[in-house]
Short mmCIF file of C-alpha atoms and ligand atoms in Angstrom, two decimals:
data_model
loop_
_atom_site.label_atom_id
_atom_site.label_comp_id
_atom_site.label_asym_id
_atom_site.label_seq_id
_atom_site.Cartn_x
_atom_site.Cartn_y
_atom_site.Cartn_z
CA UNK A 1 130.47 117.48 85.77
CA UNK A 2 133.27 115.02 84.74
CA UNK A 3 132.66 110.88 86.31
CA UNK A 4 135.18 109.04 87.66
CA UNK A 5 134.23 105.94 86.40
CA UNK A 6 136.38 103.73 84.27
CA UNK A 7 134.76 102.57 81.02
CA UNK A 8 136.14 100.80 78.31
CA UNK A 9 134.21 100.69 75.29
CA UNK A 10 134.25 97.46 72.60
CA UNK A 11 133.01 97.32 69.19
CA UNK A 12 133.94 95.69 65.85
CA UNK A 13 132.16 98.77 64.25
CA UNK A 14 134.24 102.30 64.10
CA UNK A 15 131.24 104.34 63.27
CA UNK A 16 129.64 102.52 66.65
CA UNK A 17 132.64 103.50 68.92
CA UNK A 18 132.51 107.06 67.63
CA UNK A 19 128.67 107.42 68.70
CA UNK A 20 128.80 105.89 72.20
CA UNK A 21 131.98 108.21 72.79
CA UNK A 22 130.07 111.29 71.69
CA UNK A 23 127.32 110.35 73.92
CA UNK A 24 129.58 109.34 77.30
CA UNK A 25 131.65 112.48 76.80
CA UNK A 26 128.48 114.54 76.38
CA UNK A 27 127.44 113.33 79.77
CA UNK A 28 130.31 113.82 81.48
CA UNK A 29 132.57 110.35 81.06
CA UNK A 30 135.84 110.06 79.32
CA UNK A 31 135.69 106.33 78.07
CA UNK A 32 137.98 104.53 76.95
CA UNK A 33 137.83 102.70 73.51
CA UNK A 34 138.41 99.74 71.62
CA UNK A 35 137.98 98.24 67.99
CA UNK A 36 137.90 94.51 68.39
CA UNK A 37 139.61 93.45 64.55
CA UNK A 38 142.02 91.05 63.42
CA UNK A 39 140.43 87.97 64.31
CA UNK A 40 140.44 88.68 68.07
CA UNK A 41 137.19 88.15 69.50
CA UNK A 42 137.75 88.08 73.27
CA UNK A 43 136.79 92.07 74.06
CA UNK A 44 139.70 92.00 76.98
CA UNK A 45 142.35 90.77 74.45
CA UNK A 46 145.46 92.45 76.32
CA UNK A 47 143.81 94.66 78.48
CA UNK A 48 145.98 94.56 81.43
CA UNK A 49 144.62 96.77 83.47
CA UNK A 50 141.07 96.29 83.95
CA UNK A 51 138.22 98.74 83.73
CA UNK A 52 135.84 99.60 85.91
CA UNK A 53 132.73 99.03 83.34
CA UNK A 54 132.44 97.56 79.34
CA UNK A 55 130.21 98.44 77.48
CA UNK A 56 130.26 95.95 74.86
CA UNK A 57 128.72 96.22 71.74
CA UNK A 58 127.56 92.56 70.00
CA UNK A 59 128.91 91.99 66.60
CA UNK A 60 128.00 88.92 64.72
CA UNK A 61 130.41 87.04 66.80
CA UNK A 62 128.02 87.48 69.97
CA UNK A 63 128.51 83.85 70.64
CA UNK A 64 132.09 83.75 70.79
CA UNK A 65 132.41 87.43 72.46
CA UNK A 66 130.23 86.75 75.36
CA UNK A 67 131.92 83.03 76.01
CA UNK A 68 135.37 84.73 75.87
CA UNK A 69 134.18 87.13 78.96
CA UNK A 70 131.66 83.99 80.57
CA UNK A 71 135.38 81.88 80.63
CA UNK A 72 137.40 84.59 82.81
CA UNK A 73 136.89 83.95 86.98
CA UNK A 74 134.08 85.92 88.03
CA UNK A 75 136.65 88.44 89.97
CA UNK A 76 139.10 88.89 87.06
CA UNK A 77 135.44 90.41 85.14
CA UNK A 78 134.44 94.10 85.07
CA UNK A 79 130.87 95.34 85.66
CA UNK A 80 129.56 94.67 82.00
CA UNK A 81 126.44 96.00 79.93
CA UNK A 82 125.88 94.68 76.84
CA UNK A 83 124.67 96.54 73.63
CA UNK A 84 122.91 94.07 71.29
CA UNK A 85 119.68 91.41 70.14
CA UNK A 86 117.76 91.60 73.63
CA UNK A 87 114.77 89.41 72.42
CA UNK A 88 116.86 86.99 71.09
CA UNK A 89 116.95 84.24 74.31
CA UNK A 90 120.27 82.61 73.98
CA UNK A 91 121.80 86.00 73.86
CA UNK A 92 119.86 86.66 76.99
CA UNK A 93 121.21 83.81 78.45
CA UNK A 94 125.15 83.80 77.27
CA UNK A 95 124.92 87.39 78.97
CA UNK A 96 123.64 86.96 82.25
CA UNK A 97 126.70 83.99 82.26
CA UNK A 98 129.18 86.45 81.12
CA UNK A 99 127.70 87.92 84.41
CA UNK A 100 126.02 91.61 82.41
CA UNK A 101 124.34 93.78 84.26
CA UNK A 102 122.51 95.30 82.20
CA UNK A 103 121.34 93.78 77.89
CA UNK A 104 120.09 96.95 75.98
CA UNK A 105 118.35 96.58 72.59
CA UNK A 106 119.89 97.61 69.38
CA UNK A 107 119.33 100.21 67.87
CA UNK A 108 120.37 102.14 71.13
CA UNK A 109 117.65 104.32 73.10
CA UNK A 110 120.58 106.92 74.75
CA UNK A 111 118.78 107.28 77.71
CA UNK A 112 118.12 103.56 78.57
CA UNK A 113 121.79 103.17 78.21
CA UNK A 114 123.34 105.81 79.95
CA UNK A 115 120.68 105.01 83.19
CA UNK A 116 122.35 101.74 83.57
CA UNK A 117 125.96 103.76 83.14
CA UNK A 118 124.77 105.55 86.03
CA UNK A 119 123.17 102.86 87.90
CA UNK A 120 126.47 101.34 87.99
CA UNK A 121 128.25 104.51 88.86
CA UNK A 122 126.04 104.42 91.85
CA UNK A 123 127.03 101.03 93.16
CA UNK A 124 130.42 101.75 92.58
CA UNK A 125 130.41 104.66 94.74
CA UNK A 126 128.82 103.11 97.73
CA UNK A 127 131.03 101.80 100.46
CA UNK A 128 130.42 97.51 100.26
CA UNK A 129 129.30 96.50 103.54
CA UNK A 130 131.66 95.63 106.42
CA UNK A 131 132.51 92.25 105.14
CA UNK A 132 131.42 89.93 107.89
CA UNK A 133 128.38 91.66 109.04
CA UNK A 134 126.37 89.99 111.09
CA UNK A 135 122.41 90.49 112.32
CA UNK A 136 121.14 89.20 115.10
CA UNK A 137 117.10 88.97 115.51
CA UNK A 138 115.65 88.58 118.88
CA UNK A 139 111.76 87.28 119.01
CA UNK A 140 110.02 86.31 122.23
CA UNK A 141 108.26 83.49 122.19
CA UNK A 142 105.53 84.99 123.57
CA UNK A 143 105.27 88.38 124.92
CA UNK A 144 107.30 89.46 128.19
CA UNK A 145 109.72 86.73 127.89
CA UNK A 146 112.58 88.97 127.54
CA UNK A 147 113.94 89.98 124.37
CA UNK A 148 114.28 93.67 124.74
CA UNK A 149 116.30 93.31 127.45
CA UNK A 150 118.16 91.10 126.16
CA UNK A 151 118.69 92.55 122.89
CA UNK A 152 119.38 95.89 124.42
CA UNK A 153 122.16 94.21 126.64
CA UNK A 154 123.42 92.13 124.31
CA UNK A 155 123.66 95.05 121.91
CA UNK A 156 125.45 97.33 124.72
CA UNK A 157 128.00 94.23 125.35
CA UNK A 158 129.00 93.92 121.78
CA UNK A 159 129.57 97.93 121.83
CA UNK A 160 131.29 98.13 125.44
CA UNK A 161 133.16 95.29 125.82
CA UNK A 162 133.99 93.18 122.14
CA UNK A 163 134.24 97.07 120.30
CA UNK A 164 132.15 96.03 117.61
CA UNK A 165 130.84 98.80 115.80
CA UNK A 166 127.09 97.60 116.60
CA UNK A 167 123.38 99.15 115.93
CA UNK A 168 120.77 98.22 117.42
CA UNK A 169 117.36 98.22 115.22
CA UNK A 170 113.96 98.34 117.37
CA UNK A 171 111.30 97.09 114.67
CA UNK A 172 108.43 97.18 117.19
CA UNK A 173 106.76 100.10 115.54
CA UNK A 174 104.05 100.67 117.98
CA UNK A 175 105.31 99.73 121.69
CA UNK A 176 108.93 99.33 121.06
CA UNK A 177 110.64 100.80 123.87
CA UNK A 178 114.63 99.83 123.43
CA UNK A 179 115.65 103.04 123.50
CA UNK A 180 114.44 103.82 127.27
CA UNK A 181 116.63 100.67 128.11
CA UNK A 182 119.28 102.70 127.34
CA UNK A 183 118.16 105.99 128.34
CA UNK A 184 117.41 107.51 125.02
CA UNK A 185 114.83 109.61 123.76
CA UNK A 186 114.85 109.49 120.28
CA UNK A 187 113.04 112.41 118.37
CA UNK A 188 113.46 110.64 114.92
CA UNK A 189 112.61 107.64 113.44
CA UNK A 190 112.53 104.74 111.47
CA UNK A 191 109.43 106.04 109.24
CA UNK A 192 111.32 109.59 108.56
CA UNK A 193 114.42 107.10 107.66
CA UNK A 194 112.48 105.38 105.48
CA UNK A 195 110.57 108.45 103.78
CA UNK A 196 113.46 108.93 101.62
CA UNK A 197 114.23 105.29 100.44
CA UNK A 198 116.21 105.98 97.43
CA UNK A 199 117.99 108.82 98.70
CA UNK A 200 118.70 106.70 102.23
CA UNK A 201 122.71 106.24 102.45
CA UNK A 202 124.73 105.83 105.65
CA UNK A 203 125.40 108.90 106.16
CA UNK A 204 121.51 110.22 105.56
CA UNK A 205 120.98 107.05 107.99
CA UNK A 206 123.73 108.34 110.42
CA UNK A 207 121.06 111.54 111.48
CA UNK A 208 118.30 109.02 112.59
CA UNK A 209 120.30 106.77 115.49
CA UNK A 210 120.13 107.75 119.11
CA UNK A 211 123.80 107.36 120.28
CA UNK A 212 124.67 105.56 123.71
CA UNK A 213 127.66 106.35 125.29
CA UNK A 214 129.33 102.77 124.90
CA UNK A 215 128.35 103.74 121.13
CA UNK A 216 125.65 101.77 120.23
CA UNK A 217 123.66 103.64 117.32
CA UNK A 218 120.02 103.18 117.93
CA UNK A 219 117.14 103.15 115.78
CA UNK A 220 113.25 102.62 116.77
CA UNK A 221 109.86 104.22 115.97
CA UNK A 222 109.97 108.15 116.89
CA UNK A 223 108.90 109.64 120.21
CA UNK A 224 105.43 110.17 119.41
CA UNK A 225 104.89 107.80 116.11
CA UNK A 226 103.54 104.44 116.79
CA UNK A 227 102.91 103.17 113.13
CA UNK A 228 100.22 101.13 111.88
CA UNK A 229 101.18 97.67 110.79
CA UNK A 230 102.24 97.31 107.85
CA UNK A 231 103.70 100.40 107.55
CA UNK A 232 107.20 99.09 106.67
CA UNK A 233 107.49 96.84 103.83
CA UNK A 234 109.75 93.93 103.02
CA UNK A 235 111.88 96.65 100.44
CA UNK A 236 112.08 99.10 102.88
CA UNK A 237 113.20 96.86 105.99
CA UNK A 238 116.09 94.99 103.64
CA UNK A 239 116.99 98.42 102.24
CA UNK A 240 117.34 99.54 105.76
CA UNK A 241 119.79 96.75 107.10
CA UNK A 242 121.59 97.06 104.00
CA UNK A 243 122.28 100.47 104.85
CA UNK A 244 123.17 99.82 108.58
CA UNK A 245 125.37 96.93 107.67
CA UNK A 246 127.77 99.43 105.54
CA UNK A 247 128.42 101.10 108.53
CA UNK A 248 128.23 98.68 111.29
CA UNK A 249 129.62 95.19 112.14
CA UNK A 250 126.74 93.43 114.17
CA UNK A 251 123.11 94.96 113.82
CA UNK A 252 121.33 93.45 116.29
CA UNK A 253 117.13 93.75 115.67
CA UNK A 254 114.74 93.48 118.25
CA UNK A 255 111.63 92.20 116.41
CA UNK A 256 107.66 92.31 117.00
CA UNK A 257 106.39 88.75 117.64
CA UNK A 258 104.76 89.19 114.33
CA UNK A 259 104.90 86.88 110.81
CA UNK A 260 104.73 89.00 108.19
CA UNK A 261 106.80 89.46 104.85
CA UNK A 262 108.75 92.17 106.41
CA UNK A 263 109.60 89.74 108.89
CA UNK A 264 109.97 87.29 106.97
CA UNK A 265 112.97 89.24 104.77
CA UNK A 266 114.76 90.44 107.99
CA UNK A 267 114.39 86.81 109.12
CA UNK A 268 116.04 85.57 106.27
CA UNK A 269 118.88 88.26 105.98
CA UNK A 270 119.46 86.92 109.75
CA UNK A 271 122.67 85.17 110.61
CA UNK A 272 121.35 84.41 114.02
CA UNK A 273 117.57 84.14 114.89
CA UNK A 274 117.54 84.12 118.69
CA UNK A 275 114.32 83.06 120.35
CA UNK A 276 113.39 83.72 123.74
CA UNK A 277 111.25 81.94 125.77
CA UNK A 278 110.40 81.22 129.48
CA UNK A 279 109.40 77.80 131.52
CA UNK A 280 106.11 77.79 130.62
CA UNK A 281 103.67 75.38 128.71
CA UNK A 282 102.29 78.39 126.61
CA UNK A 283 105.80 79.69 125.68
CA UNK A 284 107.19 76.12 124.67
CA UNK A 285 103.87 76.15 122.81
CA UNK A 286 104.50 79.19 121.00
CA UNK A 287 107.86 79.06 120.44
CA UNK A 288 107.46 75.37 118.78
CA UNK A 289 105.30 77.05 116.45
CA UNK A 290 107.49 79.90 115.52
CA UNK A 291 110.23 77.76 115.15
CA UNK A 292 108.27 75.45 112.84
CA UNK A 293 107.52 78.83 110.74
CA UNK A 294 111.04 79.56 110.51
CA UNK A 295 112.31 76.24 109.15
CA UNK A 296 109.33 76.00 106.78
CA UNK A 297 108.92 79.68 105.32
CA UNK A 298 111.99 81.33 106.61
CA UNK A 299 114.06 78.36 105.56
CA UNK A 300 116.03 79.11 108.64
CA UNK A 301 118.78 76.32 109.91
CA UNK A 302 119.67 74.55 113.00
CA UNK A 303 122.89 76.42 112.98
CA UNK A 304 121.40 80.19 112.95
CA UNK A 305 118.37 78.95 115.61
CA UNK A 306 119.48 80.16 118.87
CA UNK A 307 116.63 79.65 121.85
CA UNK A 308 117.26 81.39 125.04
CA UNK A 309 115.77 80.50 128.12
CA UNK A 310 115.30 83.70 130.02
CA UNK A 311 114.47 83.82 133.75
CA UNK A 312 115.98 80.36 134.19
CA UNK A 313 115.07 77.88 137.69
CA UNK A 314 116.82 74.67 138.00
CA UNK A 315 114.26 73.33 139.68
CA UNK A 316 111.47 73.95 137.17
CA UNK A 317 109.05 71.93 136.28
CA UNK A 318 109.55 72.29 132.74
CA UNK A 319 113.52 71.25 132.19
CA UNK A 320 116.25 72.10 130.17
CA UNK A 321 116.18 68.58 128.20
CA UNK A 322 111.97 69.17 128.15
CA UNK A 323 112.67 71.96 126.13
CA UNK A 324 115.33 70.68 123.62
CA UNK A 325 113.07 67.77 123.02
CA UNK A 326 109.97 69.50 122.00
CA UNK A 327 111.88 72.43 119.95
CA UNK A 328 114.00 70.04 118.23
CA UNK A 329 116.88 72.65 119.51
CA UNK A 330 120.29 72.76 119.80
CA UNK A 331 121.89 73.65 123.34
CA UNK A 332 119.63 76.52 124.79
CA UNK A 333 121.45 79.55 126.40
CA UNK A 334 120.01 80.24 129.95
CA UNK A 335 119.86 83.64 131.37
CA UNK A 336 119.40 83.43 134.87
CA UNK A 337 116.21 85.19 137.12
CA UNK A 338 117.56 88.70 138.48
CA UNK A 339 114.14 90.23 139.02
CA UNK A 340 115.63 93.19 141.48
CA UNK A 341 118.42 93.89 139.05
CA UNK A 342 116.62 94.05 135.98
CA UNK A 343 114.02 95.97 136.99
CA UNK A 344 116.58 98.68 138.52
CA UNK A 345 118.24 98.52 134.93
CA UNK A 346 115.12 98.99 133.30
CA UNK A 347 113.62 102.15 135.12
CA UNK A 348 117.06 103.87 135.33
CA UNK A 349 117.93 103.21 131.63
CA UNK A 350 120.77 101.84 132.75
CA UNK A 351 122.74 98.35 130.80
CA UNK A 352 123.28 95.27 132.90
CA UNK A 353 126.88 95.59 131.91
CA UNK A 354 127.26 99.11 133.79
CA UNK A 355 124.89 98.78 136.35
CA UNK A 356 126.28 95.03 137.92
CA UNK A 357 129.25 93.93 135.85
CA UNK A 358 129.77 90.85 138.13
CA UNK A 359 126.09 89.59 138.58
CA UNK A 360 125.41 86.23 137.14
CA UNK A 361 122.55 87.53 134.91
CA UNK A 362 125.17 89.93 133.52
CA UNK A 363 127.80 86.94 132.77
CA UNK A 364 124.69 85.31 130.91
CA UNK A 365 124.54 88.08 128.77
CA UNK A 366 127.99 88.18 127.77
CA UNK A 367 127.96 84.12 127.37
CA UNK A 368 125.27 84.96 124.44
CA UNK A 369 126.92 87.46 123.17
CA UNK A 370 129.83 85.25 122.80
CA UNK A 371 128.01 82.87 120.77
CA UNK A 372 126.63 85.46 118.38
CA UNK A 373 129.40 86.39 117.68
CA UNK A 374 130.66 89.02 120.44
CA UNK A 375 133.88 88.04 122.34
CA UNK A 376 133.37 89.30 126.13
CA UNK A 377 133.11 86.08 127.34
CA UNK A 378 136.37 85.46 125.82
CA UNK A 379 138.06 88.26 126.77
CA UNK A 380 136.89 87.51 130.58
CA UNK A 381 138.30 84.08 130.23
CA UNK A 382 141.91 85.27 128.86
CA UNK A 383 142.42 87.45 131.45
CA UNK A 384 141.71 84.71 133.98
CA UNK A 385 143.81 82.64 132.20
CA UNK A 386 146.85 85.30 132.13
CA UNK A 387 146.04 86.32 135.49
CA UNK A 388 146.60 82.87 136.54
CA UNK A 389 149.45 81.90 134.53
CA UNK A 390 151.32 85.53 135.34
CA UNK A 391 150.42 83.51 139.53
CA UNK A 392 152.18 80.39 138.50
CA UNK A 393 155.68 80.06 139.82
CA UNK A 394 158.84 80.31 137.04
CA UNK A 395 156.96 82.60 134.90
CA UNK A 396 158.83 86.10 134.71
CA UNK A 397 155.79 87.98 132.21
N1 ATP B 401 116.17 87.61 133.47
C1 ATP B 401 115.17 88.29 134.03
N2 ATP B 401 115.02 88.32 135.37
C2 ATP B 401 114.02 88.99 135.94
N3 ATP B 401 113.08 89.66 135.28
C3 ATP B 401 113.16 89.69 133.93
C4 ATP B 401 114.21 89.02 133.25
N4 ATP B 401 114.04 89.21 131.94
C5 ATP B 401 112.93 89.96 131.79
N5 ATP B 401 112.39 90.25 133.01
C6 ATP B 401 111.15 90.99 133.28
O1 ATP B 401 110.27 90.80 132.18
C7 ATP B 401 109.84 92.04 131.70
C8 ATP B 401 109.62 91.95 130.21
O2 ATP B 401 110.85 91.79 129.51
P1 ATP B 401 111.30 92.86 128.42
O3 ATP B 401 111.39 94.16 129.11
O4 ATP B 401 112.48 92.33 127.75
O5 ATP B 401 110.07 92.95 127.44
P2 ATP B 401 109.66 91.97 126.23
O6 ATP B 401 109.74 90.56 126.71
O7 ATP B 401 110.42 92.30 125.04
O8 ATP B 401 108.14 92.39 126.12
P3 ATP B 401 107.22 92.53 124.81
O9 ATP B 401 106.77 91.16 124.48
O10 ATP B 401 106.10 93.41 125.27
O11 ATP B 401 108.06 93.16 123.76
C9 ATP B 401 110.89 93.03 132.13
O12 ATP B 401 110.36 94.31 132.25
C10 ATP B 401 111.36 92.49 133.44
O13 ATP B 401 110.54 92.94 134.45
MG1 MG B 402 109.93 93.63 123.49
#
């Protein structure tokens, strides 16, 4: 089998060059070479077109090699792995400047060297995530206040109305039930996704999402596999959105009122943490608390804290201002009460979007969606506007 990958290969030593080309060609490269001489030490000395991959092999110049490659911007630098003293520490360190990949010892072990050649082979052949990705994690407060619907919805309004390619993640492994807000009835899951972590690409991933018509891709616990806690770990869970994020431009999560380290690392990965919370001493409570864990261990900032107040009543006794005193918050988003409509959404499986387009709880939804990062609300508003100004006299459009 012949690679595609482009590797240059840099030595001061002939005999050197020779050997690593045997070896690359044997398994199924055709590098490139070349014999650093004549006072040049700078292993891209006129190479205009860059390769994919060096593999550079240290001469007594080290020093002066490595800086030469260190000095160029980091995006005018190929993938490099460098051949040479790997116990000697400022080695180590001019390399991991010079931004290597990989330092293997010499003498050369073949197989140590041609694993990272493939390692990097690998990465190069993955698609890079859509660039702008973002995740959104919704986390009640406390439980019932609302965040599956409102992840499900706010999922389905990114999908139906903004046209973001969006997938919507369901980490409550033992009573998640996001799917049946949507009316699907997954047979696979996120533990067969996972079972095959190394091997788990975007298109292995494709075969494990539920698809709604508006085309959210869903993914949740199988139909018959609550897991035991624990069962995903913080590797698997990161691997996972990494996966879903090459593929998709929001991933929305909705996430187990649970602090543990694989919440922890979606937490972190999160550009938006949204938590939801009702008018209610215990869910203030609660919700100070978990916001006080996510500033302290999540590291989480003002800026990607988003509290929600679901099933909102002007007239509570627990206000708007109550709230953004004791949370320490910035503007809470307030979804309205809609008891009848929700539940009718609920048991039919059907999104607020499709089922009452018009209803103020369904407005709400799109106002949050709007600020994390959807654009229905936006698009409502500019065809007011052009509806108005196509009203206003003198204008022809
Ligand atoms: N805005 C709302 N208006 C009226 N009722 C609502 C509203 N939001 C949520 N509910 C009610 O609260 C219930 C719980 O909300 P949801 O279905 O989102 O579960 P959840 O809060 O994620 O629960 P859990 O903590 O078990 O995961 C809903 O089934 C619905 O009856
Ligand atoms: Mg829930």
């Amino acid at each position: 089998m012949t690679h595609t990958l482009d590797i240059l290969l840099v030595s001061r030593r002939k005999d050197v060059l020779d050997y690593l080309e045997q070896m690359l060609l044997a398994a199924g490269f055709t590098p490139a070479r070349r014999l650093n001489s004549n006072g040049h030490v700078d292993p891209l000395h006129d190479v205009d077109a860059l390769p994919d991959l060096i593999v550079l092999h240290l001469s007594h110049l080290w020093r002066e090699e490595l800086e030469a490659i260190a000095a160029r911007s980091p995006d005018r630098r190929p993938a490099l792995i460098v051949v040479g003293p790997a116990n000697d520490m400022n080695v180590m360190r001019l390399a991991m400047q010079a931004g290597a990949r990989d330092l293997i010892p010499d003498p050369l072990n073949e197989n140590d060297l041609l694993r990272a050649i493939e390692k990097a082979h690998e990465e190069r052949r993955r698609p890079t995530p859509v660039a702008g990705g973002r995740i959104s994690v919704f986390m009640n407060a406390k439980g019932g206040c609302g965040a599956t619907l409102l992840a499900c919805n706010v999922a389905h309004v990114l999908a139906a109305k903004s046209k973001r390619r969006t997938a919507l993640l369901d980490l409550d492994l033992q009573f998640g039930a996001a799917p049946l807000y949507l009316d699907l009835y997954p047979k696979h899951g996120i533990a067969q996704a996972l079972e095959n972590l190394t091997h788990l690409d975007e298109v292995a991933l494709d075969g494990y999402f539920a698809k709604h018509a508006s085309g959210v891709s869903v993914l949740s616990h199988g139909a018959d596999e609550p897991l035991a806690p624990g069962t995903i770990s913080a590797a698997g869970v990161s691997r996972l959105l990494e996966v879903t994020l090459r593929s998709h431009e929001h991933v929305v999560v909705d996430m187990p009122r649970c602090v543990d380290a694989a919440t922890t690392a979606v937490m972190q990965r999160a550009s938006q943490i949204v938590i939801v919370l009702q008018q209610s001493v215990t869910a203030v409570r609660d919700a100070t608390r978990l916001m006080q864990w996510l500033r302290s261990d999540v590291g989480a900032v003002k800026d990607q804290l988003c509290v929600v107040i679901n099933r909102y009543e002007k007239g509570a006794e627990i206000g708007i201002a109550d709230i953004q005193r004791t949370l320490a918050c910035g503007d809470p988003a307030l979804v309205p009460n809609d008891f009848k409509t929700v539940s009718e959404c609920i048991n039919s499986g059907t999104p607020l979007l499709d089922y009452a387009g018009n209803a103020p709880i369904t407005r709400a939804v799109m106002t949050l969606e709007t600020r994390l990062g959807g654009s229905s609300a936006q698009v409502r508003s500019g065809v007011i506007a052009r509806t108005f100004s196509s009203l206003m006299p003198g204008r022809t459009r």
